[in-house]
Each structure stands twice: as C-alpha cells, then as structure tokens.
Short mmCIF file of C-alpha atoms in Angstrom, two decimals:
data_model
loop_
_atom_site.label_atom_id
_atom_site.label_comp_id
_atom_site.label_asym_id
_atom_site.label_seq_id
_atom_site.Cartn_x
_atom_site.Cartn_y
_atom_site.Cartn_z
CA ALA A 2 20.06 -10.32 -11.20
CA ARG A 3 21.84 -9.13 -8.10
CA PRO A 4 25.39 -10.32 -7.69
CA ARG A 5 26.14 -12.70 -4.88
CA VAL A 6 29.90 -12.40 -5.19
CA GLY A 7 31.71 -11.06 -2.19
CA TYR A 8 29.33 -12.63 0.31
CA PHE A 9 31.49 -14.99 2.33
CA TYR A 10 28.61 -16.74 4.02
CA ALA A 11 25.04 -15.89 4.59
CA GLY A 12 23.40 -18.08 7.18
CA ARG A 13 19.96 -17.17 8.44
CA GLY A 14 21.40 -15.57 11.55
CA GLU A 15 23.46 -13.00 9.69
CA ASN A 16 20.57 -12.21 7.38
CA ARG A 17 18.32 -11.56 10.34
CA ILE A 18 20.88 -9.15 11.78
CA LEU A 19 21.21 -7.21 8.51
CA LEU A 20 17.44 -7.06 8.16
CA GLU A 21 16.96 -5.81 11.72
CA ARG A 22 19.69 -3.30 11.22
CA ILE A 23 18.31 -1.79 8.01
CA ARG A 24 14.80 -1.66 9.41
CA SER A 25 15.94 -0.06 12.67
CA PHE A 26 16.80 3.14 10.77
CA LYS A 27 13.98 5.58 11.43
CA VAL A 28 12.83 8.58 9.45
CA LYS A 29 13.53 10.86 12.41
CA ASP A 30 17.21 9.88 12.40
CA PHE A 31 17.81 11.01 8.82
CA HIS A 32 15.16 13.46 7.61
CA ALA A 33 16.02 17.05 6.63
CA PRO A 34 14.24 20.26 7.64
CA PRO A 35 11.06 20.98 5.64
CA ILE A 36 11.07 23.89 3.19
CA VAL A 37 7.62 25.46 3.34
CA ILE A 38 5.65 28.29 1.74
CA PHE A 39 2.06 29.48 2.23
CA GLU A 40 -0.58 28.60 -0.36
CA SER A 41 -1.38 32.29 -0.85
CA GLU A 42 2.19 33.07 -2.01
CA SER A 43 2.85 33.25 -5.75
CA VAL A 44 4.25 30.63 -8.11
CA TYR A 45 7.10 33.07 -8.72
CA GLU A 46 7.88 33.17 -4.98
CA ALA A 47 7.82 29.37 -4.94
CA ILE A 48 10.33 29.15 -7.80
CA VAL A 49 12.67 31.64 -6.09
CA ARG A 50 12.40 29.67 -2.85
CA LEU A 51 13.15 26.40 -4.64
CA PHE A 52 16.34 27.86 -6.12
CA LEU A 53 17.48 29.56 -2.92
CA GLU A 54 16.97 26.45 -0.81
CA ASP A 55 18.12 24.11 -3.57
CA VAL A 56 15.37 21.54 -3.03
CA GLY A 57 13.18 19.60 -5.42
CA THR A 58 9.88 19.96 -3.59
CA LEU A 59 8.20 22.62 -1.44
CA TYR A 60 5.52 21.87 1.13
CA ILE A 61 2.59 24.25 1.09
CA LEU A 62 0.94 25.40 4.33
CA ASP A 63 -2.54 26.80 4.92
CA LYS A 64 -3.17 29.84 7.14
CA ASP A 65 -3.14 27.60 10.25
CA ARG A 66 0.36 26.40 9.27
CA LEU A 67 -0.98 22.92 8.53
CA LEU A 68 0.00 20.88 5.46
CA ALA A 69 -2.18 21.90 2.50
CA GLY A 70 -0.21 20.57 -0.46
CA VAL A 71 3.04 19.84 -2.21
CA VAL A 72 4.62 21.45 -5.26
CA SER A 73 7.47 19.93 -7.26
CA ARG A 74 10.03 21.35 -9.69
CA LYS A 75 8.01 19.69 -12.42
CA ASP A 76 4.79 21.47 -11.38
CA LEU A 77 6.66 24.79 -11.37
CA LEU A 78 8.26 24.10 -14.74
CA ARG A 79 4.83 23.34 -16.19
CA ALA A 80 3.48 26.62 -14.76
CA ALA A 81 6.48 28.58 -16.05
CA LEU A 82 5.86 27.23 -19.57
CA GLY A 83 2.37 28.71 -19.45
CA ASN A 84 4.03 32.12 -19.81
CA LYS A 85 1.49 33.93 -17.63
CA ASP A 86 2.51 36.39 -14.94
CA LEU A 87 3.81 33.99 -12.31
CA THR A 88 3.69 36.66 -9.61
CA LYS A 89 -0.12 36.70 -9.96
CA ILE A 90 -0.80 32.96 -9.60
CA PRO A 91 -1.01 31.63 -6.02
CA VAL A 92 1.01 28.46 -5.57
CA GLY A 93 -2.13 26.92 -4.05
CA VAL A 94 -3.65 26.85 -7.55
CA ILE A 95 -0.98 24.58 -9.04
CA MET A 96 -0.03 22.41 -6.05
CA THR A 97 -1.04 18.81 -5.45
CA ARG A 98 -3.57 19.13 -2.67
CA MET A 99 -4.23 17.08 0.48
CA PRO A 100 -5.36 14.31 0.77
CA HIS A 101 -3.68 13.30 -2.52
CA ILE A 102 -0.26 13.37 -0.91
CA TYR A 103 1.89 10.57 0.48
CA THR A 104 3.43 11.36 3.86
CA THR A 105 5.64 9.72 6.46
CA THR A 106 6.09 10.11 10.21
CA PRO A 107 9.21 10.46 12.41
CA GLU A 108 8.72 6.95 13.81
CA GLU A 109 8.31 5.19 10.46
CA SER A 110 11.28 3.13 9.25
CA VAL A 111 13.48 4.51 6.46
CA TYR A 112 12.73 1.21 4.73
CA ASP A 113 8.94 1.71 4.71
CA ALA A 114 9.24 5.36 3.71
CA ALA A 115 11.70 4.49 0.90
CA LYS A 116 9.21 1.92 -0.37
CA LYS A 117 6.53 4.64 -0.60
CA LEU A 118 8.87 6.81 -2.74
CA ILE A 119 9.38 3.98 -5.22
CA VAL A 120 5.85 2.52 -5.24
CA HIS A 121 4.09 5.88 -5.60
CA GLU A 122 6.81 7.37 -7.85
CA VAL A 123 7.24 10.55 -5.83
CA ASP A 124 10.41 12.51 -5.07
CA SER A 125 9.60 13.57 -1.56
CA LEU A 126 7.44 12.78 1.48
CA PRO A 127 6.55 15.43 4.05
CA VAL A 128 7.33 14.16 7.57
CA VAL A 129 4.19 14.95 9.55
CA VAL A 130 2.80 14.76 13.08
CA PRO A 131 -0.89 15.16 13.91
CA ARG A 132 -2.10 18.39 15.51
CA SER A 133 -5.20 17.87 17.60
CA GLY A 134 -7.54 20.48 19.02
CA TRP A 135 -9.91 23.00 17.49
CA VAL A 136 -8.20 22.95 14.08
CA GLY A 137 -6.98 19.43 13.38
CA GLY A 138 -4.53 18.47 10.66
CA TRP A 139 -0.90 17.67 9.96
CA GLU A 140 2.09 19.68 11.04
CA VAL A 141 5.16 19.34 8.84
CA VAL A 142 8.34 18.61 10.80
CA GLY A 143 10.70 17.41 8.07
CA ARG A 144 11.29 16.26 4.50
CA PHE A 145 12.11 12.73 3.42
CA THR A 146 13.56 12.35 -0.07
CA LYS A 147 15.70 10.01 -2.13
CA THR A 148 18.63 12.06 -0.81
CA THR A 149 17.61 10.92 2.67
CA VAL A 150 17.65 7.29 1.56
CA THR A 151 21.01 7.77 -0.17
CA ARG A 152 22.43 9.12 3.10
CA ALA A 153 20.99 6.14 4.99
CA PHE A 154 22.54 3.75 2.45
CA LEU A 155 25.95 5.37 2.95
CA ALA A 156 25.54 5.34 6.74
CA LEU A 157 24.79 1.63 6.60
CA ALA A 158 27.98 0.97 4.65
CA GLU A 159 30.14 3.32 6.69
CA GLU A 160 29.19 2.49 10.25
CA ASP A 161 30.78 -0.87 9.66
CA GLU A 162 34.20 0.57 9.03
CA ASP A 163 35.21 0.82 12.67
CA ALA B 9 23.21 10.16 16.12
CA ARG B 10 22.36 6.84 14.45
CA PRO B 11 20.26 4.48 16.52
CA ARG B 12 21.86 1.31 17.72
CA VAL B 13 18.64 -0.25 18.94
CA GLY B 14 17.54 -3.39 17.20
CA TYR B 15 21.08 -4.64 16.62
CA PHE B 16 21.32 -7.84 18.57
CA TYR B 17 25.04 -8.21 18.24
CA ALA B 18 27.66 -6.79 15.96
CA GLY B 19 30.91 -8.63 16.11
CA ARG B 20 33.61 -7.79 13.57
CA GLY B 21 32.72 -10.81 11.44
CA GLU B 22 29.12 -9.75 10.86
CA ASN B 23 30.16 -6.19 10.12
CA ARG B 24 32.61 -7.38 7.51
CA ILE B 25 29.87 -9.40 5.82
CA LEU B 26 27.46 -6.47 5.72
CA LEU B 27 30.17 -4.21 4.38
CA GLU B 28 31.15 -6.68 1.65
CA ARG B 29 27.54 -7.15 0.75
CA ILE B 30 26.72 -3.47 0.37
CA ARG B 31 29.87 -2.82 -1.58
CA SER B 32 29.31 -5.76 -3.90
CA PHE B 33 26.31 -3.97 -5.45
CA LYS B 34 27.49 -2.57 -8.76
CA VAL B 35 26.16 0.28 -10.84
CA LYS B 36 25.48 -2.10 -13.75
CA ASP B 37 23.10 -4.16 -11.60
CA PHE B 38 20.79 -1.26 -10.82
CA HIS B 39 21.18 1.61 -13.29
CA ALA B 40 18.30 2.74 -15.53
CA PRO B 41 18.39 3.48 -19.28
CA PRO B 42 19.80 6.91 -20.16
CA ILE B 43 17.43 9.56 -21.53
CA VAL B 44 19.36 11.54 -24.13
CA ILE B 45 18.88 14.47 -26.50
CA PHE B 46 21.23 16.14 -28.99
CA GLU B 47 22.83 19.46 -28.09
CA SER B 48 21.39 21.04 -31.24
CA GLU B 49 17.80 20.35 -30.13
CA SER B 50 15.87 23.15 -28.45
CA VAL B 51 15.31 23.86 -24.76
CA TYR B 52 11.61 23.42 -25.51
CA GLU B 53 12.26 19.93 -26.89
CA ALA B 54 14.28 19.13 -23.78
CA ILE B 55 11.42 20.18 -21.49
CA VAL B 56 8.91 18.08 -23.44
CA ARG B 57 11.27 15.11 -23.28
CA LEU B 58 11.75 15.54 -19.53
CA PHE B 59 7.98 15.44 -18.98
CA LEU B 60 7.34 12.53 -21.34
CA GLU B 61 10.10 10.40 -19.84
CA ASP B 62 9.42 11.62 -16.31
CA VAL B 63 13.09 12.04 -15.40
CA GLY B 64 14.97 14.75 -13.53
CA THR B 65 18.00 15.01 -15.78
CA LEU B 66 18.70 14.63 -19.50
CA TYR B 67 22.08 13.71 -20.94
CA ILE B 68 23.12 15.74 -23.96
CA LEU B 69 24.94 14.13 -26.90
CA ASP B 70 27.14 15.71 -29.54
CA LYS B 71 26.86 14.81 -33.24
CA ASP B 72 29.06 11.74 -32.69
CA ARG B 73 26.61 10.51 -30.01
CA LEU B 74 29.21 11.10 -27.30
CA LEU B 75 28.42 12.73 -23.95
CA ALA B 76 28.55 16.52 -24.32
CA GLY B 77 26.67 17.70 -21.24
CA VAL B 78 23.89 17.34 -18.73
CA VAL B 79 20.75 19.41 -18.20
CA SER B 80 18.61 19.29 -15.07
CA ARG B 81 15.01 20.28 -14.30
CA LYS B 82 16.47 23.23 -12.47
CA ASP B 83 18.44 24.42 -15.54
CA LEU B 84 15.28 24.13 -17.65
CA LEU B 85 13.18 25.98 -15.05
CA ARG B 86 15.74 28.80 -15.03
CA ALA B 87 15.62 28.97 -18.86
CA ALA B 88 11.82 28.90 -18.87
CA LEU B 89 11.73 31.87 -16.47
CA GLY B 90 13.75 33.87 -18.99
CA ASN B 91 10.57 34.03 -21.07
CA LYS B 92 12.38 33.89 -24.40
CA ASP B 93 11.28 31.64 -27.24
CA LEU B 94 12.43 28.28 -25.92
CA THR B 95 12.10 26.65 -29.33
CA LYS B 96 14.94 28.92 -30.57
CA ILE B 97 17.52 28.19 -27.86
CA PRO B 98 19.63 25.02 -28.36
CA VAL B 99 19.85 22.97 -25.18
CA GLY B 100 23.63 23.00 -25.67
CA VAL B 101 23.60 26.68 -24.65
CA ILE B 102 22.17 26.08 -21.17
CA MET B 103 23.60 22.65 -20.33
CA THR B 104 26.45 21.91 -17.95
CA ARG B 105 29.24 20.98 -20.30
CA MET B 106 31.94 18.28 -20.20
CA PRO B 107 34.34 18.01 -18.41
CA HIS B 108 32.40 19.70 -15.57
CA ILE B 109 30.27 16.61 -15.09
CA TYR B 110 30.53 13.78 -12.58
CA THR B 111 30.10 10.34 -14.12
CA THR B 112 30.14 6.70 -13.08
CA THR B 113 30.89 3.41 -14.85
CA PRO B 114 29.06 0.06 -14.96
CA GLU B 115 31.75 -1.57 -12.82
CA GLU B 116 31.79 1.07 -10.06
CA SER B 117 30.10 0.11 -6.79
CA VAL B 118 26.70 1.61 -5.96
CA TYR B 119 28.37 2.74 -2.74
CA ASP B 120 31.06 4.82 -4.50
CA ALA B 121 28.59 6.24 -7.01
CA ALA B 122 26.13 7.14 -4.21
CA LYS B 123 28.93 8.95 -2.41
CA LYS B 124 29.54 11.07 -5.53
CA LEU B 125 25.86 12.10 -5.61
CA ILE B 126 26.03 13.32 -2.01
CA VAL B 127 29.52 14.85 -2.02
CA HIS B 128 29.04 16.75 -5.30
CA GLU B 129 25.36 17.53 -4.62
CA VAL B 130 24.11 16.29 -7.98
CA ASP B 131 20.90 14.43 -8.79
CA SER B 132 22.23 12.14 -11.46
CA LEU B 133 25.40 10.55 -12.87
CA PRO B 134 25.63 9.42 -16.49
CA VAL B 135 26.91 5.83 -16.64
CA VAL B 136 29.65 5.94 -19.26
CA VAL B 137 32.07 3.69 -21.12
CA PRO B 138 35.03 4.96 -23.13
CA ARG B 139 34.88 4.91 -26.92
CA SER B 140 38.26 4.66 -28.52
CA GLY B 141 39.21 5.21 -32.12
CA TRP B 142 39.22 8.23 -34.40
CA VAL B 143 36.74 10.20 -32.29
CA GLY B 144 37.38 9.41 -28.64
CA GLY B 145 35.01 10.22 -25.79
CA TRP B 146 32.35 8.78 -23.52
CA GLU B 147 29.35 6.78 -24.59
CA VAL B 148 26.37 6.96 -22.27
CA VAL B 149 24.97 3.54 -21.35
CA GLY B 150 22.78 4.36 -18.36
CA ARG B 151 21.67 6.78 -15.69
CA PHE B 152 22.45 6.52 -11.99
CA THR B 153 20.28 8.60 -9.66
CA LYS B 154 19.09 8.74 -6.07
CA THR B 155 16.21 6.58 -7.30
CA THR B 156 18.82 3.94 -8.20
CA VAL B 157 20.27 4.11 -4.68
CA THR B 158 16.80 3.92 -3.16
CA ARG B 159 16.15 0.74 -5.15
CA ALA B 160 19.47 -0.70 -4.00
CA PHE B 161 18.60 0.13 -0.39
CA LEU B 162 15.28 -1.71 -0.71
CA ALA B 163 16.97 -4.66 -2.45
CA LEU B 164 19.41 -4.92 0.42
CA ALA B 165 16.58 -5.08 2.93
CA GLU B 166 14.42 -7.41 0.89
CA GLU B 167 16.87 -10.04 -0.29
CA ASP B 168 17.13 -11.10 3.33
CA GLU B 169 13.50 -12.04 3.59
CA ASP B 170 13.91 -15.53 2.22
#
C-alpha cells in the first residue's frame, strides 16, 4: 500500500544505510523532560498540572520519588465525569499502577520505543533508569511520546537537506 | 545534538534517496478514518464518543456534513470541570471553530503534515477535500495524528528489512 514512487534506486546497500540510520536514533537524543506529581496529590491538582504543562500524561511518583504510576487525560476525564470533589481524591487512586506500565530507557532506540507505543496502544512511555540500594525501583528521567517520534521523523527528513 | 554514530557513509546521493523516500509518503497512505459528531450534539455525547472510539480529537460537522470545528480531550476535560449538565451543552459551544483549524489533504506529504502538528502544537489534523456546489466547504475524509506519523516512522524502518 505504500507508494514506491520517488525512489530512484534502492539497492541493498542503501537500504542498509537507511535502516542503520533510523535505528541509531536513541530515546535519550529526543525525549522531553518528565512531568511528575506525587500519588498523594489530588486529581484536581493533576488536572491543573496537565493544563499548565500542556501534556497528555503525568507520571506519578511515590514518597521515595520512584515511579508509581501513570495518569492520562482520559483517566482524568473519566474521574471528572464522576462529579465528586476532585480535590479529595488522591491521583494514586485513579492512576494505572506499576507494574502495568510500559517504559523505555535512554539507551533504547526510538524505533523500538515507537513500536511499544503502537503495539500497546499507549500515548506515552516514561523514560526510566534503575535506582539500586536500600529502596530499589525506577527513577523517571524523561517522557517519550508520539510527539517525540514525530520530531525524530522530521529530524530524519531534515538532516538530509545540507 | 543528533547522533551520527551508526552511519557508515553519507554521500550526497544516499541523502537524496532518503529524503525522496521520506517525502514520498503521503497523507492518504497512512491516515485513519475520521471520528465525527454533529455540532448540535451534546458535550456529554462527545465525551462518550471519545471513549468508545478511543481517539484524542473529534471533528465536528455542521448540518451539511461539512467541517465546522474540532474538539480535543483537553477541551472536554475543561468543560467537564465546569460541573454543569454536560447533556445540555452543544459541543458546538466549546469546539475550536473554522477557520481557526489546521487541516491537511490526502495528497500532502506526511512530512509537511507532521511539520504542521509540531509547529502549531496540535494533536490532530482533519484530512479534508473541498466540496463545491451550492454549499461549499470542506468534507472530512480522514484524521492525521502523531499516531499516523509514528506508523509512518515504523514503516520507513521496516520496509527496509526485506
């Protein structure tokens, strides 16, 4: 279904180069800063934060600042429809909780992370690194979204202009 | 800031091929079906539709089935916070109205459409074709989102595997 017009030639060598090039893009080269909130904060706080930061997903931290969950615009919309006092409900109650969360790492390829977004039908992957020691878990160092992939797609097209 | 590791060589010829290839991807080859609702339907209906179809943006049609506006998850969340009776508010009241909407066409390149998403900071572009005649305007034939670009990115990487 994909058009092959505009390809002048496509020997195996050129294909290999394109493939290597796309797969050389790493999460750490494109990801955005994470927008986080503690699980004890209210759903109302989470909604305000989402609007102020203009993001689609917030990452939720536990008291040790480790990844506890994820909350999306859709989760918040569902909660807002409930018509309860949103300042009284902790965001931890409505979030999707670890380990039911897909994540990525700084060293993963944009290609592999993008595949997770599509396969698991999620909008966002927290970029995590392990924290070892007394309290183990995942520290959140970035966010990887379809916006990230869109930026990578444009970068791929534009770096060839010079 | 972009990594150049993993590129074995990058003469002008190969760059040209990659560029042509990326830009040959057209909106019509990747876009998804549009999810639409009439402007006279309620905000509540719009929210239900958004959940059932699992999309981020709905396109709003006027009585002639032409594009009248766009409503996002964020617009609906804002309306839901207002705590009024959402079944009484027409979605046309809260939508972003034409002509303040960025659109794309089936023949536009994925590259140009992706650039609009990033530059204008929107989540979705209605894919439109003109309707001429007595009542002129835009018919909506698809939706173009960051999910579309993510799929195009993966297609680019994967078509080289054979």
